[in-house]
C-alpha positions as protocol buffer text, in pm:
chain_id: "A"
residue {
  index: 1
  type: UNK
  ca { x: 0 y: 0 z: 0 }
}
residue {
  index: 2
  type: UNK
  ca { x: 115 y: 356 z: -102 }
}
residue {
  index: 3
  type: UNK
  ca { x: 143 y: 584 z: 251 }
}
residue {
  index: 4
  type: UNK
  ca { x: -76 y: 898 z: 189 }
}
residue {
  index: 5
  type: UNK
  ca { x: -39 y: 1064 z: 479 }
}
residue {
  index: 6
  type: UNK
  ca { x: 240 y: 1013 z: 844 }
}
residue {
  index: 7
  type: UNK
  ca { x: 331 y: 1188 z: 1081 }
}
residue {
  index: 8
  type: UNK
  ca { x: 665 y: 1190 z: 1273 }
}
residue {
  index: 9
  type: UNK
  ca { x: 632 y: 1274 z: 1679 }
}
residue {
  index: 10
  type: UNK
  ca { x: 411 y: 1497 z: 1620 }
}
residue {
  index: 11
  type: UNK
  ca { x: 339 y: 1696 z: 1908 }
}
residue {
  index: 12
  type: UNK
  ca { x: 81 y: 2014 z: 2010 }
}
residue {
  index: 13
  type: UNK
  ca { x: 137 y: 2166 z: 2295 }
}
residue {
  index: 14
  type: UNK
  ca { x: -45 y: 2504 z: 2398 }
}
residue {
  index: 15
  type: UNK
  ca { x: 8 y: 2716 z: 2725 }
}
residue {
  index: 16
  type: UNK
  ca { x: -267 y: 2839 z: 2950 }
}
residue {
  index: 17
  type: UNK
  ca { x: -138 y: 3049 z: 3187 }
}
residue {
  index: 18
  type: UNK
  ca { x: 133 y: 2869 z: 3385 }
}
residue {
  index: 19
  type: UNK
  ca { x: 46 y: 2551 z: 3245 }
}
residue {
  index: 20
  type: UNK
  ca { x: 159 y: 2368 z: 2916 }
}
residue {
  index: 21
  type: UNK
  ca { x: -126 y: 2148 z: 2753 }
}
residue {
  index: 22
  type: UNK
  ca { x: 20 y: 1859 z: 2574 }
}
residue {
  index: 23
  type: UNK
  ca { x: -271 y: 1809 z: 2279 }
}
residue {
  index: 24
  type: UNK
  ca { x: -95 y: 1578 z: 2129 }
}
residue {
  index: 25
  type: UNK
  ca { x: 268 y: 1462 z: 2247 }
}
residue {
  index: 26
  type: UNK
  ca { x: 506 y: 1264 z: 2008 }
}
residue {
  index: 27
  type: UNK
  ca { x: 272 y: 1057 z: 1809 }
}
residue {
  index: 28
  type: UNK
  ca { x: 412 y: 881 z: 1477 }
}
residue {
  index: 29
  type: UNK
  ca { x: 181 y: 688 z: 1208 }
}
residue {
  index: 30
  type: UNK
  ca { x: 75 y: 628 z: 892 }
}
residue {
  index: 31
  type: UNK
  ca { x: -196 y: 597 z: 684 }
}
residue {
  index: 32
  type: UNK
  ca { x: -236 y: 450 z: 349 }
}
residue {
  index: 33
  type: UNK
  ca { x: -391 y: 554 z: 39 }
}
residue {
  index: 34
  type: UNK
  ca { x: -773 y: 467 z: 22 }
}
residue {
  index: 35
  type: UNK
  ca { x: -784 y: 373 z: 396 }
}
residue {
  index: 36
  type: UNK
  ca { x: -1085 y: 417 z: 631 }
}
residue {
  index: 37
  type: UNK
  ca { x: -902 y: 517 z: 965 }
}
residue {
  index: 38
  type: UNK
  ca { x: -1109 y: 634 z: 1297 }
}
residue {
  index: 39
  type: UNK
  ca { x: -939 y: 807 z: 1604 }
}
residue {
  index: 40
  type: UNK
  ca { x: -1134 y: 712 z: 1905 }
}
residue {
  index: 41
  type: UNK
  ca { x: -1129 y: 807 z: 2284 }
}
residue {
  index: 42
  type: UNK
  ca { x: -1305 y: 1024 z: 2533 }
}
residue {
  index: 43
  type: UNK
  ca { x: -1325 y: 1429 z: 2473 }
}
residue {
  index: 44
  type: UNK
  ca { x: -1017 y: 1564 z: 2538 }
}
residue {
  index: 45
  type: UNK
  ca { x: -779 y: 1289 z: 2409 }
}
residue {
  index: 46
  type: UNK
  ca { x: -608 y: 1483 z: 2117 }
}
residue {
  index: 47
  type: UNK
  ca { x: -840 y: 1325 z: 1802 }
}
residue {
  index: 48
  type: UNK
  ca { x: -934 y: 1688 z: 1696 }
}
residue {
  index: 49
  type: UNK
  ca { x: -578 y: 1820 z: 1716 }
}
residue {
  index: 50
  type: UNK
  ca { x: -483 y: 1514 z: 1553 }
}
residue {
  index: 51
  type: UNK
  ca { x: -745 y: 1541 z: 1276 }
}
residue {
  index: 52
  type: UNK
  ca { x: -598 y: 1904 z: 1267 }
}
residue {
  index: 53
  type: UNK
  ca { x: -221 y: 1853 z: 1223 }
}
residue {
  index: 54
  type: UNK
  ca { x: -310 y: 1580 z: 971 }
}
residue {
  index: 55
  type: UNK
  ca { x: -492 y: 1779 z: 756 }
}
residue {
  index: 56
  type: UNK
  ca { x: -257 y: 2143 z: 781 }
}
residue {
  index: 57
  type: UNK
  ca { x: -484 y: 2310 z: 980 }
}
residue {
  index: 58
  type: UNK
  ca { x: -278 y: 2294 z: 1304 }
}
residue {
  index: 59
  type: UNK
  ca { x: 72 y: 2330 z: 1259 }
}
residue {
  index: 60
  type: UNK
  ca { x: 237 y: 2096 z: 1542 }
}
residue {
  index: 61
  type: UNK
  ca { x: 428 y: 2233 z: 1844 }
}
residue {
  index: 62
  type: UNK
  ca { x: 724 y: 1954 z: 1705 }
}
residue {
  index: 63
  type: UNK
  ca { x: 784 y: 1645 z: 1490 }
}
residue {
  index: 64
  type: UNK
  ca { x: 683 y: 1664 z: 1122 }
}
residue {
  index: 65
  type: UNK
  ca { x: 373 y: 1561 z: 875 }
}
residue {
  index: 66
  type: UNK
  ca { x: 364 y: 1418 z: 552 }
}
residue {
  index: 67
  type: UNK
  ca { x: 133 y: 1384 z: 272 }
}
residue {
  index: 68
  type: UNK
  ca { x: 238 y: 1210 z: -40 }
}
residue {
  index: 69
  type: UNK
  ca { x: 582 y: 1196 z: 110 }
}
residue {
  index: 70
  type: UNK
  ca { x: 619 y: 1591 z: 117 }
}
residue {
  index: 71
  type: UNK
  ca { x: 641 y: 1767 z: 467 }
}
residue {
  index: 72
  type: UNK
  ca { x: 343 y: 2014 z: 493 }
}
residue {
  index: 73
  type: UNK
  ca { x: 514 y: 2146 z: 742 }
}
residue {
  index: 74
  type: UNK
  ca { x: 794 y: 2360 z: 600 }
}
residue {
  index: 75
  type: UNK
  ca { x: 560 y: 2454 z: 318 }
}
residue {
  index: 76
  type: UNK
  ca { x: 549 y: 2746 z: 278 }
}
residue {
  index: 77
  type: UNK
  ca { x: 168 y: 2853 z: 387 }
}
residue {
  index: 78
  type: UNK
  ca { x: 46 y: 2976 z: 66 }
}
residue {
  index: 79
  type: UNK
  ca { x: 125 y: 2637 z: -62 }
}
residue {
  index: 80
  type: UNK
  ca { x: 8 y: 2465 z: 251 }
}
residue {
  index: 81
  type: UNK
  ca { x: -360 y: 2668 z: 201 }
}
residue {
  index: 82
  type: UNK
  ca { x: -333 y: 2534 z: -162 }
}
residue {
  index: 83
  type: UNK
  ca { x: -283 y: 2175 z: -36 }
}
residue {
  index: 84
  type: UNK
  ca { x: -560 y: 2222 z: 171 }
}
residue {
  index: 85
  type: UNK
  ca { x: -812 y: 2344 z: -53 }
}
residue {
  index: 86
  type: UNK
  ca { x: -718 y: 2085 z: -317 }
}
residue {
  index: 87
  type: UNK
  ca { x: -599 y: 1776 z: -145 }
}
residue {
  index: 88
  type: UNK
  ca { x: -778 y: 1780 z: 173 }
}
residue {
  index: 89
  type: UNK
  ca { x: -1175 y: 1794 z: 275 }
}
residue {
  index: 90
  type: UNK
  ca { x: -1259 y: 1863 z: 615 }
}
residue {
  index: 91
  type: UNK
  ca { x: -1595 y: 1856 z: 753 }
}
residue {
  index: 92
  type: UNK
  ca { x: -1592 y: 2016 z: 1109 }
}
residue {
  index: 93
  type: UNK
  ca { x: -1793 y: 1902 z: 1394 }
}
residue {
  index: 94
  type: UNK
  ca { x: -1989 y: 2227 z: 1411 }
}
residue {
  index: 95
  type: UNK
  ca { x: -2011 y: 2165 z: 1037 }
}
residue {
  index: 96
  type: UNK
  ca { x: -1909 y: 2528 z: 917 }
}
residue {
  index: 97
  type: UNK
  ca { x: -2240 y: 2591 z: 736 }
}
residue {
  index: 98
  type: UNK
  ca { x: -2331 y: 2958 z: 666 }
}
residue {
  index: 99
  type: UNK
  ca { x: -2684 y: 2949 z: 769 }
}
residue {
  index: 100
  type: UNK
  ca { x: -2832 y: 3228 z: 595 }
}
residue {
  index: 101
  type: UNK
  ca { x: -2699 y: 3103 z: 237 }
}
residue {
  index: 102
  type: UNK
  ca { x: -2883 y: 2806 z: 61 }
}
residue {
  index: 103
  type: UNK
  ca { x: -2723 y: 2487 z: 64 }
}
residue {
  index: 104
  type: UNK
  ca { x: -2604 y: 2475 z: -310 }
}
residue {
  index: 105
  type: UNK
  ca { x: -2404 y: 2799 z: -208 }
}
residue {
  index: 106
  type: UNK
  ca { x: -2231 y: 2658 z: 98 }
}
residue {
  index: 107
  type: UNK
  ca { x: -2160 y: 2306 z: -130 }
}
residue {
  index: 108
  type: UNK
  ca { x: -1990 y: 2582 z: -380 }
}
residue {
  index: 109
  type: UNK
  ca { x: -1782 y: 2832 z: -143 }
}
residue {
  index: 110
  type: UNK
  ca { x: -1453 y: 2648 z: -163 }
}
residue {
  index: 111
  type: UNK
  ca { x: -1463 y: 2727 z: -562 }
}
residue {
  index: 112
  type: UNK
  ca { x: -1467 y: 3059 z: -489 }
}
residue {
  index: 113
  type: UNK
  ca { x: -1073 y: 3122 z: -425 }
}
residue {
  index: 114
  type: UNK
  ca { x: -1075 y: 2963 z: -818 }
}
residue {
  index: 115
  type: UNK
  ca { x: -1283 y: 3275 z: -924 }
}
residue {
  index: 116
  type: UNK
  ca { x: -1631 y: 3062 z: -850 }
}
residue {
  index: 117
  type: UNK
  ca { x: -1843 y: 2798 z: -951 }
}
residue {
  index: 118
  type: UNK
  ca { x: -1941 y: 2696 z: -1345 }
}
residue {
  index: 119
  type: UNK
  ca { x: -2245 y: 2597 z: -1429 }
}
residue {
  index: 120
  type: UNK
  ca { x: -2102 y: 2248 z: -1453 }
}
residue {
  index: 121
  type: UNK
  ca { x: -2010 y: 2256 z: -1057 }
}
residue {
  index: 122
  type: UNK
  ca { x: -2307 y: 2404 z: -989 }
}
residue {
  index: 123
  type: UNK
  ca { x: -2488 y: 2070 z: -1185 }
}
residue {
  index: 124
  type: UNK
  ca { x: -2240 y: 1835 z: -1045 }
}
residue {
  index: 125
  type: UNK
  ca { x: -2319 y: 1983 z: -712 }
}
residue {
  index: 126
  type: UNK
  ca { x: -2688 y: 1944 z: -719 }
}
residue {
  index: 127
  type: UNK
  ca { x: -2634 y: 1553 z: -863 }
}
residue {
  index: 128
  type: UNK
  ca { x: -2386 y: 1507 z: -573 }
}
residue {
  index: 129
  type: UNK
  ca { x: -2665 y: 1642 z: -321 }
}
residue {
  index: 130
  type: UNK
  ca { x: -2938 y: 1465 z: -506 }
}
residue {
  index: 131
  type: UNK
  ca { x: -2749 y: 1111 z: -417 }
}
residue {
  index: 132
  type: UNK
  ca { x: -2746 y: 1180 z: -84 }
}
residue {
  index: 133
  type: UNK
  ca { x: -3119 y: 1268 z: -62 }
}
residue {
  index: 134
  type: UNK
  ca { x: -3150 y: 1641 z: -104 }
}
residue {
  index: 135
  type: UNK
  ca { x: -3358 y: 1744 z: -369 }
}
residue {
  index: 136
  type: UNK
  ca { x: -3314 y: 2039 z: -554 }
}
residue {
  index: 137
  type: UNK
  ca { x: -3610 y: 2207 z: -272 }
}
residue {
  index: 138
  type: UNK
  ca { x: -3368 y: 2150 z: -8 }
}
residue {
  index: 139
  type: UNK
  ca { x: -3028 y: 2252 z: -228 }
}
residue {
  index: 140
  type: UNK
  ca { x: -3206 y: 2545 z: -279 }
}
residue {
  index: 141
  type: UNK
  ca { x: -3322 y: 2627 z: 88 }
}
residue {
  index: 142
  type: UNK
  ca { x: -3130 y: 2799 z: 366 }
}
residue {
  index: 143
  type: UNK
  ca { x: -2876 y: 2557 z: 542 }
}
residue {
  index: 144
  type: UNK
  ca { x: -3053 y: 2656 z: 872 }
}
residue {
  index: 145
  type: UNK
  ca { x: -3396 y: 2509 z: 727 }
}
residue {
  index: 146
  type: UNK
  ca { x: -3207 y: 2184 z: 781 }
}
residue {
  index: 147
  type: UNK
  ca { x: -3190 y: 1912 z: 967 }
}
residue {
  index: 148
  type: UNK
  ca { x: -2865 y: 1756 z: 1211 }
}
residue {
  index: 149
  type: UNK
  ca { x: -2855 y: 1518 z: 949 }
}
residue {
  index: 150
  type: UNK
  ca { x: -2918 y: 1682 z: 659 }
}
residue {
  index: 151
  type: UNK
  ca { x: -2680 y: 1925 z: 725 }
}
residue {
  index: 152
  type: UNK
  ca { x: -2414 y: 1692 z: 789 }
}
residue {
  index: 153
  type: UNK
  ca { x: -2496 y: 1520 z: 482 }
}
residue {
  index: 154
  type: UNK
  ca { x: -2421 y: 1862 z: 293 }
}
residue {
  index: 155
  type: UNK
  ca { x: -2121 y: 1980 z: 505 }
}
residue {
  index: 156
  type: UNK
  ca { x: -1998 y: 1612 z: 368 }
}
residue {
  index: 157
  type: UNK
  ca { x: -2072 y: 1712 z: -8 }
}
residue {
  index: 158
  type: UNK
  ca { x: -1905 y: 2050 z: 21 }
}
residue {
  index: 159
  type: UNK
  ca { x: -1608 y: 1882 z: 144 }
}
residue {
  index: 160
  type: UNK
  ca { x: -1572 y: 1666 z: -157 }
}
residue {
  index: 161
  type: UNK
  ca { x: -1669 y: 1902 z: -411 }
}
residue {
  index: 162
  type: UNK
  ca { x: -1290 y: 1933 z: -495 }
}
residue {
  index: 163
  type: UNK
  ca { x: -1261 y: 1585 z: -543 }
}
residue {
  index: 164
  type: UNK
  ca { x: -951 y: 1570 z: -224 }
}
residue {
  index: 165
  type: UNK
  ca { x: -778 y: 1262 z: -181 }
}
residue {
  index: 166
  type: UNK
  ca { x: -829 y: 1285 z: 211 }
}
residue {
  index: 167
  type: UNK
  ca { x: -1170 y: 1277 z: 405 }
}
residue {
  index: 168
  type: UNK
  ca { x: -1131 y: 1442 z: 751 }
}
residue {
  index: 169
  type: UNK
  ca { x: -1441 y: 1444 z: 965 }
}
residue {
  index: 170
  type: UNK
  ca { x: -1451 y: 1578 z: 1332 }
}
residue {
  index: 171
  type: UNK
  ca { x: -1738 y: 1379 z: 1491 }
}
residue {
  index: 172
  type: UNK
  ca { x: -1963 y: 1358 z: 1211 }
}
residue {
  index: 173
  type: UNK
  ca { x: -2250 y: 1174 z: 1406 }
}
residue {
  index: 174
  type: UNK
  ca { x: -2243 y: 1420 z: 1726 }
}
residue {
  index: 175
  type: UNK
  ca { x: -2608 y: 1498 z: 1783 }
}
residue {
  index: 176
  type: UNK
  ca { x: -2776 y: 1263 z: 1535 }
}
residue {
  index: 177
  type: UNK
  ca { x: -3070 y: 1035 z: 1571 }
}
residue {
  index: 178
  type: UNK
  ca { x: -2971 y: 637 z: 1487 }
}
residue {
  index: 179
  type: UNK
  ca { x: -3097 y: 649 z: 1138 }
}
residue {
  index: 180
  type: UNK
  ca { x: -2931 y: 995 z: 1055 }
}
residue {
  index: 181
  type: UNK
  ca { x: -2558 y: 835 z: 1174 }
}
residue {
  index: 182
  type: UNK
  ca { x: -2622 y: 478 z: 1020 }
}
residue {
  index: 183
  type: UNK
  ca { x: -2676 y: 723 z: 718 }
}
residue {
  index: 184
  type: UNK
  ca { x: -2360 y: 895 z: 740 }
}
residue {
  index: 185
  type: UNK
  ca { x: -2164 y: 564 z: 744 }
}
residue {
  index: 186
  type: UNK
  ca { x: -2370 y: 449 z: 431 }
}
residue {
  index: 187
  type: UNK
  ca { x: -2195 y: 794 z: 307 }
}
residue {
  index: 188
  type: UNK
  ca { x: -1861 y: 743 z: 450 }
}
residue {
  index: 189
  type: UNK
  ca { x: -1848 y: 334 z: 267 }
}
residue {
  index: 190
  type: UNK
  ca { x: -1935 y: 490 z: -72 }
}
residue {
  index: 191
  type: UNK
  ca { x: -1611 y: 710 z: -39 }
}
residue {
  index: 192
  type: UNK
  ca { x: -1395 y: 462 z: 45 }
}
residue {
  index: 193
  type: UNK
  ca { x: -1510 y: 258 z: -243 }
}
residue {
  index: 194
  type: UNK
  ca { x: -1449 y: 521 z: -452 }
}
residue {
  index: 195
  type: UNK
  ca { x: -1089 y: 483 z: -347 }
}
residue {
  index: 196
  type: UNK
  ca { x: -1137 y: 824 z: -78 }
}
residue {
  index: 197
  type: UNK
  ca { x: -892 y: 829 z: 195 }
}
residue {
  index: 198
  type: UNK
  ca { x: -1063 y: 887 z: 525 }
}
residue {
  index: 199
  type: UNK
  ca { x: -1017 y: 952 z: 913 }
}
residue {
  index: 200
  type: UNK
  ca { x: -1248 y: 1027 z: 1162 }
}
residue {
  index: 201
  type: UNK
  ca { x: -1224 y: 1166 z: 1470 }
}
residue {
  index: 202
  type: UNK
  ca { x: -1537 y: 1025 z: 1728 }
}
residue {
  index: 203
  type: UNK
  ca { x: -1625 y: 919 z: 2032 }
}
residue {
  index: 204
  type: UNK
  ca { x: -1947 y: 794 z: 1941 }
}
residue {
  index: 205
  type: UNK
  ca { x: -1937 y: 399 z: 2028 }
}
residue {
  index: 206
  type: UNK
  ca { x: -2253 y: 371 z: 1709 }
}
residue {
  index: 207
  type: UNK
  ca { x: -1917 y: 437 z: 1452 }
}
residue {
  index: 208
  type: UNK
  ca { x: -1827 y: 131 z: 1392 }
}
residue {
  index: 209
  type: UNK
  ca { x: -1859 y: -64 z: 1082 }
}
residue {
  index: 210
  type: UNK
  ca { x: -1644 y: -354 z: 902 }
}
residue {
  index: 211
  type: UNK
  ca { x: -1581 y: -123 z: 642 }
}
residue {
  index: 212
  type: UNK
  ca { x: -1322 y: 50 z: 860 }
}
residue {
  index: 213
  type: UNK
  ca { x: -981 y: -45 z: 835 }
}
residue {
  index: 214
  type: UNK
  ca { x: -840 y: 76 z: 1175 }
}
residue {
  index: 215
  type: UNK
  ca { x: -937 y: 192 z: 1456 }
}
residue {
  index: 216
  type: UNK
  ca { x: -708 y: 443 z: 1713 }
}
residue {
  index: 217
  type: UNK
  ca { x: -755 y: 470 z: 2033 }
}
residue {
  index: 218
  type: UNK
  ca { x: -629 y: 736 z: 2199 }
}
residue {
  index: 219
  type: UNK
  ca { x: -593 y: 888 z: 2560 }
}
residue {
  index: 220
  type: UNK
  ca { x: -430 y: 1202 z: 2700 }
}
residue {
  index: 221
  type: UNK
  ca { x: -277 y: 1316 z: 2370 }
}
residue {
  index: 222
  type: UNK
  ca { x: -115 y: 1010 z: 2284 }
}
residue {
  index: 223
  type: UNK
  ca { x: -216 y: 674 z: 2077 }
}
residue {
  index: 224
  type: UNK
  ca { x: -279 y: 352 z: 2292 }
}
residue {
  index: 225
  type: UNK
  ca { x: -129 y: 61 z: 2200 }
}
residue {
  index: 226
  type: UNK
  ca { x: -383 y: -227 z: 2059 }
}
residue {
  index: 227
  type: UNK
  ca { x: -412 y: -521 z: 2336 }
}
């Protein structure tokens, strides 16, 4: 298997006040192209800072990351931000959303950097949205009409409107009904079959599915060993 993305002690540490938070604290691993990977532990553990550092949001404290064998972290961060917008999809836990726009023009804000969307992303857009059960009514309706679910189903097709290689999602079934999560896994399984790369961050015991790969436990900033 091809390594997509590793990191190298990795470590976040942030002060408050007299005291130094370790986030995360010297974790190395990899993950491979077109793997389904899911950090898991108790808030607090470091799987959102992970998430983070793994996708060039955070830059870590120390240690290195890599994706496609190229440290992100002495790019420089105009080519970093360009990784990010191209490479990388992230759908946040509080999902991002601006609620007063319609859905279709949340689904097409990372095109705008790229001068905005053509009328063939706006088409793909609405297909992509369509697939995941929102009709063109509810692509055209404000994102806070939405439902928990619904809105994570659309935070999920804005993240892959640029096609990325890497699927980052920061508890993606926080807050949902069963059906709306078993949902989002049905999502999540189509990606991977598509040959997506994806890690999620959760604490949420109903993730699980033996369509995951892996599974990363973590505690106090660091990765637990299996067994």
């Amino acid at each position: 298997m091809t390594v997509l993305v590793e990191t190298r002690e990795a470590s976040k540490r942030y002060v408050d006040g007299s005291r130094v938070v370790r986030a995360i604290d010297a974790i190395t691993m990899t993950i491979d192209a077109g793997e389904w990977v899911t950090l898991r532990g108790p808030s607090g553990s470091g799987k959102t800072t992970l998430l983070g550092v793994l996708g060039g949001m955070i830059a870590p404290t120390a240690g290195d990351v890599l994706f496609a064998g190229e440290s992100i972290v002495r790019l420089r961060e105009h080519h970093r931000a360009e990784l990010r917008r191209t490479k990388i999809g992230f759908v946040f836990q509080a999902l991002a959303l601006v609620p007063e726009m319609s859905v279709i023009e949340n689904v097409l804000l990372p095109l705008v950097p790229e001068g905005g969307a053509t009328g063939e992303d706006q088409a793909r857009a609405l297909e992509s949205l369509a697939r995941m059960g929102l009709d063109r009514g509810k692509a055209l309706a404000r994102a806070s009409l939405l439902s928990g679910g619904e809105r994570q189903r659309a935070a999920i097709v804005r993240a892959l409107i640029r096609e990325p290689k890497l699927l980052l999602l920061d508890e993606p079934t926080a807050h949902l009904d069963r059906e709306s999560a078993e949902g989002i896994l049905t999502l999540l399984d189509e990606q991977k079959k598509a040959g997506r790369t994806i890690v999620v961050s959760t604490h949420d015991p109903r993730l699980s599915s033996e369509q995951i790969d892996r599974v990363i436990e973590m505690r106090e900033g660091v990765i637990v060993p299996s067994g």
